[in-house]
Amino acid sequence: MKQEIIERFTSYVKMDTQSNEQNESCPSTPGQLELGKKLVEELKSIGLSDASMDDFGYVMATLPANTKKDVPTIGFLAHVDTATDFTGKNVNPQIHEEYDGGDIVLNEDRGVTLSPHEFPNLGNYHGHTLITTDGTTLLGADNKAGIAEIMTAMDYLVKHPEIEHGRIRVAFTPDEEIGRGPHQFDVERFDAQYAYTVDGGPLGELQYESFSAAGAVITINGTNIHPGTAKGKMVNSMKIAMELQSRLPREEAPEYTEGYEGFFHLLSFEGDVEKTTLTYIIRDFDRETFTARKELMTSIVKELQETYGEERVSLSMKDQYYNMREKIEPVKFIVDTAYKAMTNHGIVPIVEPIRGGTDGSQLSYMGLPTPNIFTGGENFHGKFEFISVDNMEKSVNVIVEIARLFAEEA
């Protein structure tokens, strides 16, 4: 199985599927459609004859039930796009057999080394087969690892009909990294009662809580005058922007928070004297605190408008998704089933909140309760990203076991 996983995964990551927030189409980049086409053909080749991709790039397929029991239809989902934080073009995956626990030279020419001194989590992988980048791109394990694991699990179930299971639906979706994954997802067409995203990180992750999330864009208009004659005339938009940032709680930023702590995150700061634009994301697990964060942002903008003029400062803020716990807790047995699937394979479940979002965050509010399970990857979205093939194999086992347990417990 390990070799199958390696071959699938490395073929996927070599395809450039980075999403593009500036493009309003779905999918936002053509590479996602190319991978989608490949996945449709692969699904058909392993026996899922109804595999198809719609005009928006959503791939869906069905593994029919092989039991007469009344088993709920479950789904497994992963997204085809990769993050925009770091380049995903010309990915050149490197395979390291039986990792010895030392430094991994990713790119000798550029002096890029994946070191356990900088990343102590490498200590968990002694003896594993690791796949890394070549130090110039991200890897794309988020979420092509999930695709490879779901595909391998479906292939395994087709080849092992002695494993009793109900009807299983598979979906590979676009544009998750820019928050649009479920925007064109047809829940009715998918026709599953429950689902799991295979989009987590290290071994054992099991998540059914996510941030509630909003995005905010603040535009500040200044007045540029020659500095020699600027007295009483110049309004420096960058200084107003700095004042705005200084009014936010300094310790409530990603670099200072963990666990259930929320934050304000300044994603970008672009400007000059005449005009500055600040882009933020706002995150919190508690709905009341989330609302309070948005109110604080609004009040700071209003104060600046009172000081500098309403035309100087504008705010555009929009909710993106909400904590999926509210929708999953009423059917928490789907989390318990995943928990049991892991323990049945000797995996210690790590039940923790997602300090981010998955497609499941939105899908749960669309009527499809969708917790998240691990892929085996670490250090997502950058050149130090890596994944354990050994743990990818364990993810496949968990997917198969979840399907088996649903049939067993029906």
Coordinates of C-alpha atoms in Angstrom, one line a residue:
M1 CA 0.0 0.0 0.0
K2 CA 2.8 2.4 0.8
Q3 CA 4.1 2.4 -2.8
E4 CA 0.6 3.1 -4.1
I5 CA 0.2 6.0 -1.8
I6 CA 3.6 7.4 -2.8
E7 CA 2.9 7.1 -6.5
R8 CA -0.6 8.7 -6.2
F9 CA 0.6 11.5 -3.9
T10 CA 3.7 12.5 -5.9
S11 CA 1.7 12.6 -9.1
Y12 CA -0.8 14.9 -7.6
V13 CA 1.6 17.4 -6.0
K14 CA 3.5 17.9 -9.3
M15 CA 0.4 19.5 -10.7
D16 CA 0.1 23.3 -10.0
T17 CA -3.3 23.8 -8.3
Q18 CA -2.8 26.9 -6.2
S19 CA -6.0 28.8 -5.9
N20 CA -6.3 32.5 -6.6
E21 CA -8.3 34.8 -4.4
Q22 CA -8.3 37.6 -7.0
N23 CA -10.2 35.4 -9.5
E24 CA -13.9 35.2 -8.8
S25 CA -14.5 32.2 -11.0
C26 CA -14.9 28.6 -9.7
P27 CA -12.5 27.0 -9.7
S28 CA -10.2 30.0 -9.4
T29 CA -7.4 28.4 -11.4
P30 CA -7.3 26.1 -14.4
G31 CA -4.8 23.6 -12.7
Q32 CA -7.6 22.5 -10.4
L33 CA -9.7 21.4 -13.3
E34 CA -6.7 19.5 -14.7
L35 CA -6.3 17.6 -11.5
G36 CA -10.0 17.0 -11.3
K37 CA -10.0 15.4 -14.7
K38 CA -7.2 13.1 -13.6
L39 CA -9.1 12.1 -10.5
V40 CA -12.3 11.3 -12.4
E41 CA -10.4 8.9 -14.6
E42 CA -8.6 7.4 -11.7
L43 CA -11.8 6.9 -9.8
K44 CA -13.3 5.1 -12.8
S45 CA -10.2 2.9 -13.2
I46 CA -10.6 1.6 -9.6
G47 CA -14.3 0.8 -10.1
L48 CA -16.3 3.9 -9.2
S49 CA -18.1 4.1 -12.5
D50 CA -20.3 7.1 -11.8
A51 CA -17.3 9.5 -11.2
S52 CA -17.8 12.9 -12.7
M53 CA -16.8 16.5 -12.5
D54 CA -19.2 19.4 -12.8
D55 CA -18.5 22.8 -14.4
F56 CA -17.3 24.2 -11.1
G57 CA -14.6 21.6 -10.7
Y58 CA -16.3 19.4 -8.0
V59 CA -15.5 15.7 -8.5
M60 CA -18.0 13.2 -7.0
A61 CA -18.2 9.5 -7.1
T62 CA -20.0 6.6 -5.4
L63 CA -18.8 3.3 -3.9
P64 CA -22.0 1.2 -3.8
A65 CA -22.9 -0.6 -0.6
N66 CA -22.1 -4.3 -0.4
T67 CA -24.5 -5.0 2.4
K68 CA -28.3 -5.3 2.7
K69 CA -28.2 -3.5 6.1
D70 CA -29.7 0.0 6.4
V71 CA -26.4 1.8 6.7
P72 CA -26.3 5.7 6.5
T73 CA -24.5 7.0 3.4
I74 CA -21.2 8.6 4.5
G75 CA -18.8 10.8 2.5
F76 CA -15.1 11.5 2.5
L77 CA -13.8 14.8 1.1
A78 CA -10.5 16.5 0.3
H79 CA -9.7 19.6 -1.6
V80 CA -7.6 19.8 -4.8
D81 CA -6.2 23.4 -4.4
T82 CA -3.1 24.3 -2.5
A83 CA -2.3 27.4 -0.4
T84 CA -1.5 30.8 -1.7
D85 CA 1.0 31.5 1.0
F86 CA 4.0 30.1 -0.9
T87 CA 4.6 29.0 -4.4
G88 CA 3.2 25.6 -5.5
K89 CA 4.5 25.7 -9.0
N90 CA 7.1 23.1 -10.1
V91 CA 6.8 21.0 -6.9
N92 CA 9.6 18.4 -6.9
P93 CA 8.9 16.0 -4.0
Q94 CA 11.8 14.3 -2.3
I95 CA 11.5 10.8 -0.8
H96 CA 13.5 9.9 2.3
E97 CA 13.4 6.3 3.3
E98 CA 13.9 5.3 7.0
Y99 CA 14.5 8.8 8.3
D100 CA 17.4 8.7 10.8
G101 CA 16.4 11.6 13.0
G102 CA 19.0 14.1 11.7
D103 CA 19.0 17.1 9.4
I104 CA 17.4 16.7 6.0
V105 CA 19.1 18.8 3.3
L106 CA 16.3 20.1 1.1
N107 CA 18.3 22.3 -1.2
E108 CA 22.1 22.3 -0.8
D109 CA 22.6 25.2 -3.3
R110 CA 20.2 27.5 -1.4
G111 CA 21.2 26.2 2.1
V112 CA 17.7 25.0 3.0
T113 CA 17.7 22.3 5.7
L114 CA 14.8 20.7 7.5
S115 CA 16.3 20.3 11.0
P116 CA 15.0 18.7 14.2
H117 CA 16.6 21.6 16.1
E118 CA 14.2 24.0 14.4
F119 CA 11.3 21.6 14.1
P120 CA 11.4 19.2 17.1
N121 CA 8.3 17.4 15.7
L122 CA 10.7 15.6 13.4
G123 CA 11.6 13.5 16.4
N124 CA 8.3 11.7 16.0
Y125 CA 9.3 10.2 12.7
H126 CA 12.5 8.2 13.2
G127 CA 12.4 5.2 10.8
H128 CA 9.5 6.6 8.8
T129 CA 9.5 7.2 5.0
L130 CA 9.1 11.0 4.7
I131 CA 8.2 13.1 1.6
T132 CA 9.5 16.7 1.6
T133 CA 9.9 19.6 -0.7
D134 CA 13.1 20.5 -2.5
G135 CA 13.3 23.7 -0.5
T136 CA 11.8 26.0 -3.2
T137 CA 8.1 25.3 -3.0
L138 CA 5.4 24.1 -0.7
L139 CA 4.7 20.4 -0.9
G140 CA 0.9 20.4 -1.2
A141 CA 0.2 17.7 1.3
D142 CA -2.6 20.1 2.3
N143 CA -4.7 18.6 0.9
K144 CA -3.4 16.3 -1.8
A145 CA -2.5 13.8 1.0
G146 CA -6.2 13.6 1.7
I147 CA -6.9 12.9 -1.9
A148 CA -4.3 10.1 -2.1
E149 CA -5.6 8.6 1.1
I150 CA -9.3 8.6 0.1
M151 CA -8.4 7.3 -3.3
T152 CA -6.3 4.5 -1.8
A153 CA -9.0 3.6 0.7
M154 CA -11.7 3.3 -2.0
D155 CA -9.3 1.2 -4.1
Y156 CA -8.7 -1.1 -1.0
L157 CA -12.5 -1.5 -0.3
V158 CA -13.1 -2.4 -4.0
K159 CA -10.4 -5.0 -3.8
H160 CA -11.6 -6.4 -0.5
P161 CA -15.3 -7.0 -0.8
E162 CA -15.2 -9.1 2.4
I163 CA -15.2 -5.8 4.3
E164 CA -18.9 -4.9 4.7
H165 CA -19.8 -1.3 4.2
G166 CA -22.7 0.9 3.2
R167 CA -22.9 3.4 0.4
I168 CA -19.9 5.7 0.3
R169 CA -19.7 9.1 -1.5
V170 CA -16.4 10.7 -2.4
A171 CA -15.8 14.4 -3.3
F172 CA -12.8 16.4 -4.3
T173 CA -13.4 20.1 -4.1
P174 CA -11.8 23.3 -5.3
D175 CA -10.7 26.6 -3.6
E176 CA -10.8 25.5 0.0
E177 CA -7.6 27.5 0.7
I178 CA -9.4 30.8 -0.2
G179 CA -12.5 29.9 1.8
R180 CA -14.8 29.1 -1.1
G181 CA -14.6 25.3 -1.0
P182 CA -18.3 24.6 -0.4
H183 CA -19.7 27.7 -2.2
Q184 CA -20.8 25.7 -5.2
F185 CA -21.0 22.3 -3.5
D186 CA -24.4 20.6 -4.1
V187 CA -25.2 18.9 -0.8
E188 CA -28.4 17.4 -2.2
R189 CA -26.5 15.9 -5.2
F190 CA -23.8 14.6 -2.9
D191 CA -26.6 12.8 -1.0
A192 CA -24.8 11.7 2.2
Q193 CA -26.0 11.9 5.7
Y194 CA -22.6 12.5 7.3
A195 CA -19.1 13.1 6.0
Y196 CA -15.5 13.5 7.0
T197 CA -12.9 15.8 5.5
V198 CA -9.5 14.2 5.4
D199 CA -7.6 17.5 5.8
G200 CA -5.9 17.3 9.2
G201 CA -2.3 17.3 10.2
P202 CA -0.3 14.9 12.4
L203 CA -1.3 11.3 13.3
G204 CA -4.4 11.0 15.4
E205 CA -5.9 14.5 14.8
L206 CA -9.7 14.4 15.1
Q207 CA -11.5 17.7 15.0
Y208 CA -15.1 18.8 15.2
E209 CA -14.6 22.4 16.4
S210 CA -13.4 25.2 14.2
F211 CA -13.0 28.9 14.5
S212 CA -15.8 31.2 13.6
A213 CA -14.2 33.5 11.0
A214 CA -14.6 36.9 9.4
G215 CA -12.5 38.8 6.9
A216 CA -12.0 42.6 7.0
V217 CA -10.5 45.1 4.6
I218 CA -9.8 48.6 5.7
T219 CA -9.1 51.3 3.2
I220 CA -7.5 54.6 4.3
N221 CA -7.3 57.6 2.0
G222 CA -4.7 60.2 2.6
T223 CA -3.6 63.4 1.0
N224 CA -0.1 63.5 -0.6
I225 CA 1.6 66.9 -0.7
H226 CA 5.2 67.8 -1.4
P227 CA 6.9 67.4 2.0
G228 CA 8.5 70.8 1.7
T229 CA 5.1 72.5 1.8
A230 CA 3.1 69.8 3.6
K231 CA 2.4 71.5 6.9
G232 CA -1.3 71.5 7.6
K233 CA -2.1 69.8 4.3
M234 CA -0.6 66.3 4.2
V235 CA -2.5 63.4 5.6
N236 CA -0.4 60.2 5.6
S237 CA -2.6 57.2 5.2
M238 CA 0.1 54.8 6.4
K239 CA 0.3 56.6 9.8
I240 CA -3.4 56.3 10.2
A241 CA -3.1 52.6 9.4
M242 CA -0.3 52.2 12.0
E243 CA -2.5 53.9 14.5
L244 CA -5.4 51.5 13.7
Q245 CA -3.1 48.5 14.2
S246 CA -1.8 49.8 17.5
R247 CA -5.3 50.0 18.9
L248 CA -5.8 46.2 18.5
P249 CA -4.8 44.1 21.5
R250 CA -1.1 43.2 20.8
E251 CA -1.2 39.8 22.4
E252 CA -4.3 38.7 20.5
A253 CA -2.4 37.8 17.3
P254 CA -1.6 34.4 15.9
E255 CA 2.0 34.5 17.1
Y256 CA 0.8 34.8 20.7
T257 CA -2.2 32.5 20.8
E258 CA -3.0 28.8 21.0
G259 CA -5.7 26.4 21.9
Y260 CA -9.1 28.1 22.2
E261 CA -7.6 31.6 22.0
G262 CA -8.9 33.8 19.2
F263 CA -7.0 36.6 17.4
F264 CA -6.8 39.4 14.9
H265 CA -4.4 38.7 12.1
L266 CA -3.0 41.4 9.8
L267 CA -2.6 39.5 6.5
S268 CA -1.4 42.4 4.4
F269 CA -0.4 46.1 4.7
E270 CA -0.1 47.8 1.3
G271 CA 0.1 51.5 0.8
D272 CA 1.8 54.9 0.5
V273 CA 1.0 58.4 1.7
E274 CA -2.1 58.7 -0.5
K275 CA -3.7 55.3 0.1
T276 CA -3.2 52.3 2.4
T277 CA -5.2 49.0 2.5
L278 CA -5.1 46.6 5.5
T279 CA -6.5 43.1 5.2
Y280 CA -7.3 41.2 8.4
I281 CA -8.8 37.9 9.4
I282 CA -10.7 37.7 12.7
R283 CA -11.0 34.3 14.5
D284 CA -12.6 33.0 17.6
F285 CA -14.2 29.8 18.9
D286 CA -16.8 31.4 21.1
R287 CA -19.6 33.1 19.1
E288 CA -20.1 35.9 21.6
T289 CA -16.3 36.7 21.7
F290 CA -16.3 36.5 17.9
T291 CA -19.0 39.1 17.8
A292 CA -17.1 41.3 20.3
R293 CA -14.0 41.1 18.1
K294 CA -15.9 42.4 15.1
E295 CA -17.5 45.1 17.2
L296 CA -14.1 46.2 18.4
M297 CA -12.8 46.5 14.8
T298 CA -15.9 48.5 13.9
S299 CA -15.5 50.8 16.9
I300 CA -11.8 51.5 16.1
V301 CA -12.7 52.4 12.6
K302 CA -15.5 54.8 13.8
E303 CA -13.1 56.5 16.2
L304 CA -10.6 57.1 13.4
Q305 CA -13.5 58.4 11.2
E306 CA -14.4 60.9 13.9
T307 CA -10.8 62.0 14.1
Y308 CA -9.8 62.2 10.5
G309 CA -13.1 62.3 8.7
E310 CA -15.6 59.6 7.6
E311 CA -14.3 59.7 4.0
R312 CA -10.8 58.9 5.2
V313 CA -11.4 55.4 6.6
S314 CA -13.7 52.7 5.4
L315 CA -14.3 49.1 6.5
S316 CA -15.6 46.1 4.6
M317 CA -16.2 43.1 6.9
K318 CA -17.8 39.8 6.1
D319 CA -18.4 36.5 8.0
Q320 CA -16.7 33.5 6.4
Y321 CA -17.7 30.5 8.4
Y322 CA -18.8 29.5 11.9
N323 CA -17.7 26.9 14.6
M324 CA -18.9 23.6 13.2
R325 CA -19.3 22.2 16.7
E326 CA -22.8 23.7 16.9
K327 CA -23.9 21.4 14.1
I328 CA -21.9 18.3 14.9
E329 CA -22.6 17.9 18.6
P330 CA -26.2 16.8 18.0
V331 CA -24.7 13.9 16.0
K332 CA -21.5 13.4 17.9
F333 CA -21.6 9.7 17.3
I334 CA -19.9 10.4 14.0
V335 CA -16.9 11.8 15.9
D336 CA -17.1 8.8 18.3
T337 CA -17.0 6.4 15.3
A338 CA -13.8 8.0 14.0
Y339 CA -12.4 7.9 17.5
K340 CA -13.1 4.2 17.7
A341 CA -11.7 3.6 14.2
M342 CA -8.4 5.1 15.3
T343 CA -8.1 3.2 18.6
N344 CA -9.0 0.0 16.8
H345 CA -5.8 0.6 14.8
G346 CA -3.7 1.5 17.8
I347 CA -3.8 5.2 17.1
V348 CA -4.2 7.6 20.0
P349 CA -6.8 10.2 19.0
I350 CA -5.9 13.8 19.5
V351 CA -9.3 15.6 19.8
E352 CA -8.6 19.2 19.5
P353 CA -10.1 22.3 17.8
I354 CA -9.0 23.3 14.3
R355 CA -7.2 26.6 14.6
G356 CA -8.4 27.4 11.1
G357 CA -11.2 26.1 8.9
T358 CA -12.0 23.2 6.7
D359 CA -14.7 22.7 4.2
G360 CA -16.5 20.9 7.0
S361 CA -16.9 24.3 8.8
Q362 CA -19.3 25.5 6.0
L363 CA -20.7 22.1 5.0
S364 CA -21.9 21.4 8.5
Y365 CA -24.0 24.6 8.3
M366 CA -25.3 23.5 4.9
G367 CA -26.8 20.3 6.4
L368 CA -23.9 17.9 6.1
P369 CA -22.2 17.4 9.5
T370 CA -18.5 17.0 8.7
P371 CA -15.7 16.5 11.2
N372 CA -12.1 16.3 10.2
I373 CA -9.4 13.6 10.4
F374 CA -5.7 13.5 10.1
T375 CA -3.6 13.1 6.9
G376 CA -0.1 12.7 8.5
G377 CA 1.4 16.0 7.3
E378 CA 3.2 18.8 9.1
N379 CA 4.5 22.3 8.5
F380 CA 1.8 23.0 5.9
H381 CA 2.0 26.0 3.5
G382 CA 5.7 26.4 3.2
K383 CA 9.0 25.0 2.1
F384 CA 9.5 23.0 5.3
E385 CA 6.3 21.0 4.7
F386 CA 6.6 17.2 5.0
I387 CA 4.5 14.1 5.4
S388 CA 5.0 10.6 6.7
V389 CA 4.0 7.9 4.3
D390 CA 3.7 5.5 7.2
N391 CA 1.0 7.8 8.7
M392 CA -0.7 8.3 5.4
E393 CA -1.1 4.5 5.4
K394 CA -2.7 4.7 8.8
S395 CA -5.1 7.4 7.5
V396 CA -6.2 5.0 4.8
N397 CA -6.8 2.3 7.5
V398 CA -8.9 4.7 9.5
I399 CA -11.0 5.6 6.5
V400 CA -11.6 1.9 5.8
E401 CA -12.4 1.3 9.4
I402 CA -14.9 4.1 9.7
A403 CA -16.7 2.6 6.7
R404 CA -16.7 -0.8 8.3
L405 CA -17.9 0.5 11.7
F406 CA -20.9 2.2 10.2
A407 CA -22.0 -1.1 8.6
E408 CA -21.2 -3.1 11.8
E409 CA -23.1 -0.7 14.0
A410 CA -26.1 -0.3 11.7

